[in-house]
Coordinates of C-alpha atoms and ligand atoms in Angstrom, one line a residue:
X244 CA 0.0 0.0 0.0
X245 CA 1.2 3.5 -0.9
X246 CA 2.5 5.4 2.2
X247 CA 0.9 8.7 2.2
X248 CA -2.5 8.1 1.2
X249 CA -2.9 12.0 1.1
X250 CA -0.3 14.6 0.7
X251 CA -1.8 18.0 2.5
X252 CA 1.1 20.7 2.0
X253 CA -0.5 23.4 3.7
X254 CA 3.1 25.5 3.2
X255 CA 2.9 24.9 -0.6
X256 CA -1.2 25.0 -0.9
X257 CA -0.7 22.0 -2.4
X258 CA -3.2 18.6 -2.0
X259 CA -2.2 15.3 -3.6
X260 CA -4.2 11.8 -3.6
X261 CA -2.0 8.8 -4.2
X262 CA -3.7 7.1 -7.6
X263 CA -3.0 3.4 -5.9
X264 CA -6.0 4.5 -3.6
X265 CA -8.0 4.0 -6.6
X266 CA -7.2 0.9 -7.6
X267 CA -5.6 -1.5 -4.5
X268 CA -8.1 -4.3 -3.5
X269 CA -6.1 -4.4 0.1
X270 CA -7.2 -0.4 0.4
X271 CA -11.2 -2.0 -1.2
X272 CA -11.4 -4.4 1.8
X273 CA -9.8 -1.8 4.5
X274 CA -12.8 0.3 3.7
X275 CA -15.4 -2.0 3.2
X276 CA -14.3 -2.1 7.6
X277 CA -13.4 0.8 8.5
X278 CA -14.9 3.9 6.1
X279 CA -18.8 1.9 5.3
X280 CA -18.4 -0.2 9.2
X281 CA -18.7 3.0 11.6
X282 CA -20.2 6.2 9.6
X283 CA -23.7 6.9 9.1
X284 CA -25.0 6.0 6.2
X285 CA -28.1 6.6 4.3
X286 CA -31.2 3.9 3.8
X287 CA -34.3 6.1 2.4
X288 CA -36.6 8.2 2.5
X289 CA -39.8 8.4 4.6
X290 CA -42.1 8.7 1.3
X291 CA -40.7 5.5 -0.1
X292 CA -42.8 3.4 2.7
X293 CA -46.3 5.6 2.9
X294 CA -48.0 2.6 4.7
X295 CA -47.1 0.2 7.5
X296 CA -45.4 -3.2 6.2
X297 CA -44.3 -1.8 3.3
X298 CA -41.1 -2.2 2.3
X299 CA -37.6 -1.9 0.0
X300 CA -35.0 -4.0 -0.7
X301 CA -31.6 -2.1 -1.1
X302 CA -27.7 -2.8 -0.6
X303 CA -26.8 -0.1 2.0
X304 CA -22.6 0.3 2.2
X305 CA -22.5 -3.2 1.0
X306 CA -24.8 -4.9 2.8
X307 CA -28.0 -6.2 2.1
X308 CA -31.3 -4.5 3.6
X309 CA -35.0 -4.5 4.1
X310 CA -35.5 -1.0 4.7
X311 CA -39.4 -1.0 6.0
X312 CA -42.4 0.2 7.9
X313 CA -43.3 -2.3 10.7
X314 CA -46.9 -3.0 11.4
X315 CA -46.7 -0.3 14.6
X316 CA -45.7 2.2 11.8
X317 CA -42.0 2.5 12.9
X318 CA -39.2 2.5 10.6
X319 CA -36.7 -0.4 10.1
X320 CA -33.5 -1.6 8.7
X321 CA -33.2 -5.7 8.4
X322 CA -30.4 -7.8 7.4
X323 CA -31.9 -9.2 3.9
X324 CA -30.1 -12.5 5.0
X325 CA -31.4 -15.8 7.0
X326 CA -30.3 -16.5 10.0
X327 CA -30.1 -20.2 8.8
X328 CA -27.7 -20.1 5.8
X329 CA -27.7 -16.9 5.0
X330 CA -30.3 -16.3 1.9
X331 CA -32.3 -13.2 1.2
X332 CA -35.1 -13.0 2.9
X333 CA -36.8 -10.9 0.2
X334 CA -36.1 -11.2 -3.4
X335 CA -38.3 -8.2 -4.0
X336 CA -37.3 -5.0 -4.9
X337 CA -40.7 -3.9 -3.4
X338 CA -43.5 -4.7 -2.0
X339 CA -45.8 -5.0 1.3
X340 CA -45.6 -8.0 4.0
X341 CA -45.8 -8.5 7.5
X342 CA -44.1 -11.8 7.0
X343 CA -40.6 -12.4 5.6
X344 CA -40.4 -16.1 4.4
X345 CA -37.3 -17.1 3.4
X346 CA -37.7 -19.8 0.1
X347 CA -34.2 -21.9 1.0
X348 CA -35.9 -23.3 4.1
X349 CA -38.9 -21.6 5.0
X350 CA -37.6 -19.6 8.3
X351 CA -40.2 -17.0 9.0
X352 CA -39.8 -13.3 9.9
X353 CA -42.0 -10.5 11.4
X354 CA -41.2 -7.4 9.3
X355 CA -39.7 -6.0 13.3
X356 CA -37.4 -8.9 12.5
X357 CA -38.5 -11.9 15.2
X358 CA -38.0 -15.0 13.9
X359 CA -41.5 -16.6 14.5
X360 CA -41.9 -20.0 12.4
X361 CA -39.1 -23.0 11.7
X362 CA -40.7 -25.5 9.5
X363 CA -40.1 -29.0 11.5
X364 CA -39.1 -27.0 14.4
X365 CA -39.3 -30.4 16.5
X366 CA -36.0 -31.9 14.5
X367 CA -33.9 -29.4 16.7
X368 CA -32.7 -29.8 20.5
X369 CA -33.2 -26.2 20.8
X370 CA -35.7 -24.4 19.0
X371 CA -34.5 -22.0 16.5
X372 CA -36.6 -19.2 17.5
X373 CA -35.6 -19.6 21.2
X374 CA -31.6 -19.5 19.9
X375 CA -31.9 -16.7 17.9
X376 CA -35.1 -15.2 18.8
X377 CA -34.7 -12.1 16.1
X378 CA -32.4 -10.5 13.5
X379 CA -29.8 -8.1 14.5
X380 CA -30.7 -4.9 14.7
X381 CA -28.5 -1.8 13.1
X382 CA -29.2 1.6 14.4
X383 CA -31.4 3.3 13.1
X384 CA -32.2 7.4 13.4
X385 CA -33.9 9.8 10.9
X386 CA -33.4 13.2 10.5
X387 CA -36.0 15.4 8.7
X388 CA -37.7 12.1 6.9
X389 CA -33.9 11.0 5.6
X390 CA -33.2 7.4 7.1
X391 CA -29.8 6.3 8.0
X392 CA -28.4 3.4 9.7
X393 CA -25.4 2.4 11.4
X394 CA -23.3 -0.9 11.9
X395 CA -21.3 -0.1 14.7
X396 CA -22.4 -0.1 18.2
X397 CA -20.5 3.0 19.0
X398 CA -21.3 5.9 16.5
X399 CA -22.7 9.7 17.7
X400 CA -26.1 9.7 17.4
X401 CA -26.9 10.7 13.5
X402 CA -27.6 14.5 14.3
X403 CA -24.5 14.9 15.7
X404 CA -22.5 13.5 12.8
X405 CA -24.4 15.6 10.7
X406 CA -23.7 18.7 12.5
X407 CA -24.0 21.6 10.2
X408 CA -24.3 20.1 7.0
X409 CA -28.0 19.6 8.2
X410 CA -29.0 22.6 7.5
X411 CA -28.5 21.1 3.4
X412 CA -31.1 18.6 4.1
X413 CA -33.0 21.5 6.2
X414 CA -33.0 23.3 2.6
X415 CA -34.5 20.7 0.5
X416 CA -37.4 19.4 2.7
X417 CA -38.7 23.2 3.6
X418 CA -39.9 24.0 -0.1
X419 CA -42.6 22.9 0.6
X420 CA -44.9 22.7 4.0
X421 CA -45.5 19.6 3.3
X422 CA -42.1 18.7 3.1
X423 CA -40.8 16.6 0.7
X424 CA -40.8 12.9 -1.4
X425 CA -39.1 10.5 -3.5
X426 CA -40.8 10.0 -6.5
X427 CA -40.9 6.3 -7.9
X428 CA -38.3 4.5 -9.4
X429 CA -34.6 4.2 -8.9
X430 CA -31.9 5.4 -11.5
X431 CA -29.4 2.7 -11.0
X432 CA -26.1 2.1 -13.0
X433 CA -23.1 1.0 -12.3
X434 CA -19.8 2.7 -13.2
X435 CA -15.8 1.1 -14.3
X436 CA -14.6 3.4 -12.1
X437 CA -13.7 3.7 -8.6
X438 CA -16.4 4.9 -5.9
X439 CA -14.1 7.7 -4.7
X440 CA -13.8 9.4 -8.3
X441 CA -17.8 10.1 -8.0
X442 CA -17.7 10.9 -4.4
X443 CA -15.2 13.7 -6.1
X444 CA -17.7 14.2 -8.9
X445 CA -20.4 14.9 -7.5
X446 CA -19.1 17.5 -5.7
X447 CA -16.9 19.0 -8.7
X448 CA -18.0 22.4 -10.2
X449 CA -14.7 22.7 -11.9
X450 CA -15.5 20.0 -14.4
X451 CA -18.9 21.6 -15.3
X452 CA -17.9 24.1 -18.1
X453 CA -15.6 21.8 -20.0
X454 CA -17.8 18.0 -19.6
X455 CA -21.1 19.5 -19.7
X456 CA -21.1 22.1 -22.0
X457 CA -23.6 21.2 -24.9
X458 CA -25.9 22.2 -21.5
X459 CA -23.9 25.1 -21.1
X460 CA -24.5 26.1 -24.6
X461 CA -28.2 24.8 -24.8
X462 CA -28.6 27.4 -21.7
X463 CA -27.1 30.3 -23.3
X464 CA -28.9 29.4 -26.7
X465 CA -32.4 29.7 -24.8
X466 CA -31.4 32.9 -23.3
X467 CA -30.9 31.3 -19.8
X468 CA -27.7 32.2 -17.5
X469 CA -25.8 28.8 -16.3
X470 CA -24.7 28.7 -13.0
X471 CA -21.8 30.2 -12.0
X472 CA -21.6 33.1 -15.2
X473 CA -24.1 35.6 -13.6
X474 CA -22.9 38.8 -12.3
X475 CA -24.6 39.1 -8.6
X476 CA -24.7 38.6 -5.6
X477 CA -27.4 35.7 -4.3
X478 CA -27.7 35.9 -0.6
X479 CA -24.2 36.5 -0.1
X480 CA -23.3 34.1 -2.5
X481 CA -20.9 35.8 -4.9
X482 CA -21.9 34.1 -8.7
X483 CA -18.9 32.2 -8.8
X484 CA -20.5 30.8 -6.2
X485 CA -18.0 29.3 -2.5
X486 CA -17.3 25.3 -1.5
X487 CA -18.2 25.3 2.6
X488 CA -16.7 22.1 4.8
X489 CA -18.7 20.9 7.8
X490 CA -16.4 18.5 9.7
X491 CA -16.9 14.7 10.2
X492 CA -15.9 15.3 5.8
X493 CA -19.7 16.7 4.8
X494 CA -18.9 19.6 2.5
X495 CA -20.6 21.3 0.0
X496 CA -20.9 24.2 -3.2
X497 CA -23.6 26.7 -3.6
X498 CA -23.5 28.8 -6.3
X499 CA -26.1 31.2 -7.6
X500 CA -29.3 28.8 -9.6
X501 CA -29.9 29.4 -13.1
X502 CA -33.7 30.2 -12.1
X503 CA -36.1 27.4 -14.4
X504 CA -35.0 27.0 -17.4
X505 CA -37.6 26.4 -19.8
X506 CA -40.6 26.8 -17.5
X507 CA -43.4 28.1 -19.3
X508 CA -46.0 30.6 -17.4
X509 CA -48.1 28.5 -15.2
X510 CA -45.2 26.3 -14.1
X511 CA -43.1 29.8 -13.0
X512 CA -46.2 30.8 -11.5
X513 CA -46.8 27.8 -9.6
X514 CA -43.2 27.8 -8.4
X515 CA -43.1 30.9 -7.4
X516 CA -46.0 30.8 -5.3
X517 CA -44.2 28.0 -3.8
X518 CA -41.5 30.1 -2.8
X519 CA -43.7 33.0 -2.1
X520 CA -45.1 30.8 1.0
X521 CA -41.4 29.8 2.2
X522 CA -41.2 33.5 2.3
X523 CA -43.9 33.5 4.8
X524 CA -43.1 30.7 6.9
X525 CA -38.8 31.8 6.9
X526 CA -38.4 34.7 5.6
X527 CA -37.0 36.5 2.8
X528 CA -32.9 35.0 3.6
X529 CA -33.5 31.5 3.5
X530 CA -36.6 31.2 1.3
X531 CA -33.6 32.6 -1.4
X532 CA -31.1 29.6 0.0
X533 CA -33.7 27.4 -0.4
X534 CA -34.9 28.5 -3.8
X535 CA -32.2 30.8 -5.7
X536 CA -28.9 28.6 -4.3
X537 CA -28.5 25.8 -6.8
X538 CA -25.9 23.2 -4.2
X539 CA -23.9 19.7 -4.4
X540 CA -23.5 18.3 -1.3
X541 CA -21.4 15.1 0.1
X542 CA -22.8 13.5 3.0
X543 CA -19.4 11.7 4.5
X544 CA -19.2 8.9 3.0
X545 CA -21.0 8.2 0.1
X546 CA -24.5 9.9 0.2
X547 CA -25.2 12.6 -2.4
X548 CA -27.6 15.4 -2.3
X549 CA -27.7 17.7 -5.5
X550 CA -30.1 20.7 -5.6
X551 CA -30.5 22.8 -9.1
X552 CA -33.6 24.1 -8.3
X553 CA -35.4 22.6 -11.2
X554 CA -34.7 19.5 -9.6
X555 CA -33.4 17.7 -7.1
X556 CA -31.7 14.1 -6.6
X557 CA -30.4 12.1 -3.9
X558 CA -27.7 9.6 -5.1
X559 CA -26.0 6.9 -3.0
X560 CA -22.6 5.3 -4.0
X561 CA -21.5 2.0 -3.5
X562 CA -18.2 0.3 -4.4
X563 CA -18.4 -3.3 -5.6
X564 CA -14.7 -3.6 -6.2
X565 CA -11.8 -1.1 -6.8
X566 CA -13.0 -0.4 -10.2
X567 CA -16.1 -1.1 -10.1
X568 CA -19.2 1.4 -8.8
X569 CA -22.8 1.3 -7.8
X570 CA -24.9 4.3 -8.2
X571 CA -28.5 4.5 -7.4
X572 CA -30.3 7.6 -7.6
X573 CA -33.7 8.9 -6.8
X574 CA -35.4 12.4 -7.7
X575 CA -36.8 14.3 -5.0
X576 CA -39.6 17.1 -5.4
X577 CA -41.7 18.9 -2.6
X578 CA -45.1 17.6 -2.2
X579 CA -47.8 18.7 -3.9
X580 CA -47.0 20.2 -6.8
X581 CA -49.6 20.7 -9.5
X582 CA -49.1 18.2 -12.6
X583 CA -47.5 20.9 -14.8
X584 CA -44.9 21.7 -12.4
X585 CA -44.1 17.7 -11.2
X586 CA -43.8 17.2 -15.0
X587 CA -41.2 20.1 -15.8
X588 CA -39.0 19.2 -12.6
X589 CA -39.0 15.1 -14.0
X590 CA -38.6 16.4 -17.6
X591 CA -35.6 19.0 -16.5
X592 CA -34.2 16.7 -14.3
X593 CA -33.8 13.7 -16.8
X594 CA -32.2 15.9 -19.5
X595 CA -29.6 16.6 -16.8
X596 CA -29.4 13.6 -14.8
X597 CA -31.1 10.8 -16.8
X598 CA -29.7 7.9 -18.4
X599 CA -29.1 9.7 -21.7
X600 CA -29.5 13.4 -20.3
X601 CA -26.7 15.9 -21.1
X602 CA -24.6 15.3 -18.2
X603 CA -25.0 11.7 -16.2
X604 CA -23.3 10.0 -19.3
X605 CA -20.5 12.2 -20.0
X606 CA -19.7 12.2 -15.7
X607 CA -19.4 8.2 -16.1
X608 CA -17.1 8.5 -19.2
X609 CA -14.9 10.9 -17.4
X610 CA -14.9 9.0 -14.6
X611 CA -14.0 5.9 -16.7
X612 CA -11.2 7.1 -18.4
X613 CA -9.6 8.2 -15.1
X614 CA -9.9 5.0 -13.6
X615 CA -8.3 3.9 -17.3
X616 CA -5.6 6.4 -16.7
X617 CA -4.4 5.3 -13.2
X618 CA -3.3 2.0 -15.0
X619 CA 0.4 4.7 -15.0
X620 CA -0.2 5.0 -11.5
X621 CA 3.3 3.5 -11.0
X622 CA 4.6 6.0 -13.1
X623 CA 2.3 9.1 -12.4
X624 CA 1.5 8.1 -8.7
X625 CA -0.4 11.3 -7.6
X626 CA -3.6 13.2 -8.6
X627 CA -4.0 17.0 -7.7
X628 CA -6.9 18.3 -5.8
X629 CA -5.5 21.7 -4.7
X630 CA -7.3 24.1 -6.6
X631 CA -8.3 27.1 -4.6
X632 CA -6.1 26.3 -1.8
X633 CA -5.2 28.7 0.8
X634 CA -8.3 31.0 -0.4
X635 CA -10.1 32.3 2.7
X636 CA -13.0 31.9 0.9
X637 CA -12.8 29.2 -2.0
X638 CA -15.7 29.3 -5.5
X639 CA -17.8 26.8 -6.3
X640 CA -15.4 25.9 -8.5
X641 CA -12.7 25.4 -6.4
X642 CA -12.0 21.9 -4.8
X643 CA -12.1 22.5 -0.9
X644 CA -15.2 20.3 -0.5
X645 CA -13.2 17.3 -2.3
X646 CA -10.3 17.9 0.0
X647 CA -12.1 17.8 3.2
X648 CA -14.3 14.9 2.2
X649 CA -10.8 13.2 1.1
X650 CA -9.2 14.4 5.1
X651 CA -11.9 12.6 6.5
X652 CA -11.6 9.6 4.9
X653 CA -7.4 9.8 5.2
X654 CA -8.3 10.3 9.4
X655 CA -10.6 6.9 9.0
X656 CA -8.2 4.8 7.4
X657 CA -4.8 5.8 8.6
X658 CA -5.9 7.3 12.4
X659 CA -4.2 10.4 11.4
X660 CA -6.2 13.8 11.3
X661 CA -5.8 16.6 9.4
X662 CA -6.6 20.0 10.2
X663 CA -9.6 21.6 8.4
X664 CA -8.6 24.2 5.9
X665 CA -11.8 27.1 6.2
X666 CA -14.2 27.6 9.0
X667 CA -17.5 26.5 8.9
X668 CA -19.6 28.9 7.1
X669 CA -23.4 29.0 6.0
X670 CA -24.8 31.8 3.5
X671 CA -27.8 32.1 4.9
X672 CA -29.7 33.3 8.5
X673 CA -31.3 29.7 9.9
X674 CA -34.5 30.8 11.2
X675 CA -36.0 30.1 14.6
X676 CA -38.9 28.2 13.5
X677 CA -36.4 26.0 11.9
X678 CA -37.7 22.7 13.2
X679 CA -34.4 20.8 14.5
X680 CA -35.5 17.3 15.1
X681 CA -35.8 14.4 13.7
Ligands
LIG136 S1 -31.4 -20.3 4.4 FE1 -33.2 -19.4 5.0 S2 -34.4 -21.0 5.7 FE2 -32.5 -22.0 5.1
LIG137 FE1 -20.9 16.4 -13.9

């Protein structure tokens, strides 16, 4: 294994990751334990189980789940594996049961996880469901309808590893009073590329001009103003926008929105009554974060929350192998919007994000030809992430959020912390009424 991981030259402003991180199975299997073992990681969303028993099947950091509504209504994560010999208790990727029956052997679960039938129970000394009794149970907390659960027994509770970057999720569920909701069906794909270069991605507003710039140039052709070209001020936000790091590696960019590109009348209507009622309830300062601030946030360690204001998606990201990625993505809208409006935020957000939309693809291929790239890695051993080092305030564009995503994960694997580079700083006043809880 390379020895650094990271190189973080605060003297020189100069941040380097080692490329072997990218491809070494030994470094796979080291965080497999320790990076997706004790972090928080996300499940799903309260609106993907509206009724008791229903449930989802998922991988969540590698491991297989049942994330589900029990028949008292409350919200759990089961191992989608028997206790027996280990095969999935549900095949389905949805559905709704009170039952789990596993088809190897017929061992029967409640959906709270209590093993409660053993076909020929009487063959066994010791009944099966008195040995095992139930399935165990990963934390579990929610904050703001967001589920997360944890493997380790001794993790902060989830709204303390969040800490500020809350206030992201905060932005997203009040656009609406009634909060917010995943609409159906997953975006999934799968990447030949290392999980890391999408964590980086995702958060990456310097690759935006250069990959994605038939959108660029479709914007400017319909008379729109991309992101990060404007020439004001948005709530503090300068246009080039700023990247902001929270600790615990959550970091994000905000950068002045590009309003709704091709909304017609109603639809900008609609919308901006919508905002016109956050405006009411928050106030003038954060109805404008949570509208007129397009943001990319990384939830430490692999959970994704992008915001352009015409639509929203959450995006989890799991490796399967050194080079090899799982993405699943979901779009997120606030509840009840009329028809017109549901249908302009799906159809803007699959010509950006969709399987063939102007910038999901190209991402992958750039991604893909990276991970191609570090087959020099013996020869070109380190990749540069120090733009906009030593700024006291860094753009959008810069690459603070990457780096304190990447001196999180360098304090998890090697036990060695790295100073943060910026303060913690939020654009926006929080407001009172904010409600804090889960
Ligand atoms: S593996 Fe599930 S009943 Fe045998
Ligand atoms: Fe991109």
């Amino acid at each position: 294994m390379p020895e650094p991981f990271v190189i973080d030259n605060r003297e020189d402003s100069l941040f380097q990751v080692h490329r072997e991180v990218f491809t070494s199975p030994e470094i796979f299997e080291r965080e497999r334990e320790l990076i997706f073992g004790p972090a928080w990681l996300y499940a799903g969303h309260e609106s993907e189980l509206p009724r008791r028993n229903d449930f989802r099947t998922r991988d969540v950091g590698g491991r297989p789940v049942i994330f589900t509504r029990d028949r008292h209504g409350e919200v759990r994560v089961l191992l989608n594996t028997c206790l027996h010999r280990g095969a999935s208790l549900c095949r389905h990727p949805a559905g709704n049961a009170k039952i789990f029956t596993c088809f190897y052997h017929g061992w029967a679960y409640r959906n709270s996880g209590e093993l409660v039938n053993v076909p020929s129970v009487e063959d066994y000394a010791g009944a099966p469901t008195d040995v095992y009794r139930t399935l165990p149970a990963p934390r579990v907390e929610s904050y703001r309808g967001f589920y997360f659960v944890n493997f380790s027994g001794d993790a902060p509770d989830l709204r303390t590893w969040l800490g500020t970057s809350a206030y992201l999720l905060d932005l997203a569920v009040d656009q609406s009073e009634d909060g917010i909701e995943i609409l159906p069906g997953t975006h999934s794909y799968t990447l030949q590329a290392n999980w890391k270069l999408l964590v980086e991605n995702s958060v990456d507003g310097y690759h935006a001009k250069s990959v994605h710039h038939t959108y660029f140039e479709m914007m400017m052709e319909l008379g729109q103003t991309p992101p990060m070209l404007g020439d004001s001020d948005t709530n503090g936000v300068p246009p080039a926008g700023l990247g902001t790091e929270f600790g615990n590696g959550h970091a994000t960019l905000m950068y002045p929105g590009n309003g709704l590109p091709l909304a017609n009348e109603a639809v900008t209507h609609n919308l901006a009554a919508l905002r016109s009622r956050a405006v009411e309830r928050f106030g003038e300062s954060y109805a404008t974060a949570v509208f007129d601030l397009a943001r990319n946030t990384i939830f430490f360690p692999n959970f994704v929350l992008i915001d352009l204001n015409f639509g929203m998606i959450l995006r989890t990201i799991t490796p399967l192998g050194p080079d090899r990625t799982q993405v699943s993505s979901w779009q997120l809208t606030p509840r009840g919007l009329d028809e017109e409006s549901l249908r302009y935020r799906i159809d803007n957000a699959l010509t950006f994000w969709g399987p063939a939309g102007l910038a999901t693809p190209d991402d992958v291929e750039a991604l893909e030809q990276a991970q191609r790239g570090f087959g020099a890695r013996r020869e070109m051993p380190w990749s540069d992430i120090s733009k906009g080092m030593g700024k006291a305030r860094p753009a959008a564009n810069d690459e603070l959020q990457m780096r304190a995503w990447w001196r999180q994960w360098n304090a998890v694997m090697t036990g060695e912390p790295l100073p943060r580079e910026v303060e913690e700083f939020i654009p926006f006043d929080v407001p009172v009424q904010q409600p804090q809880g889960a």
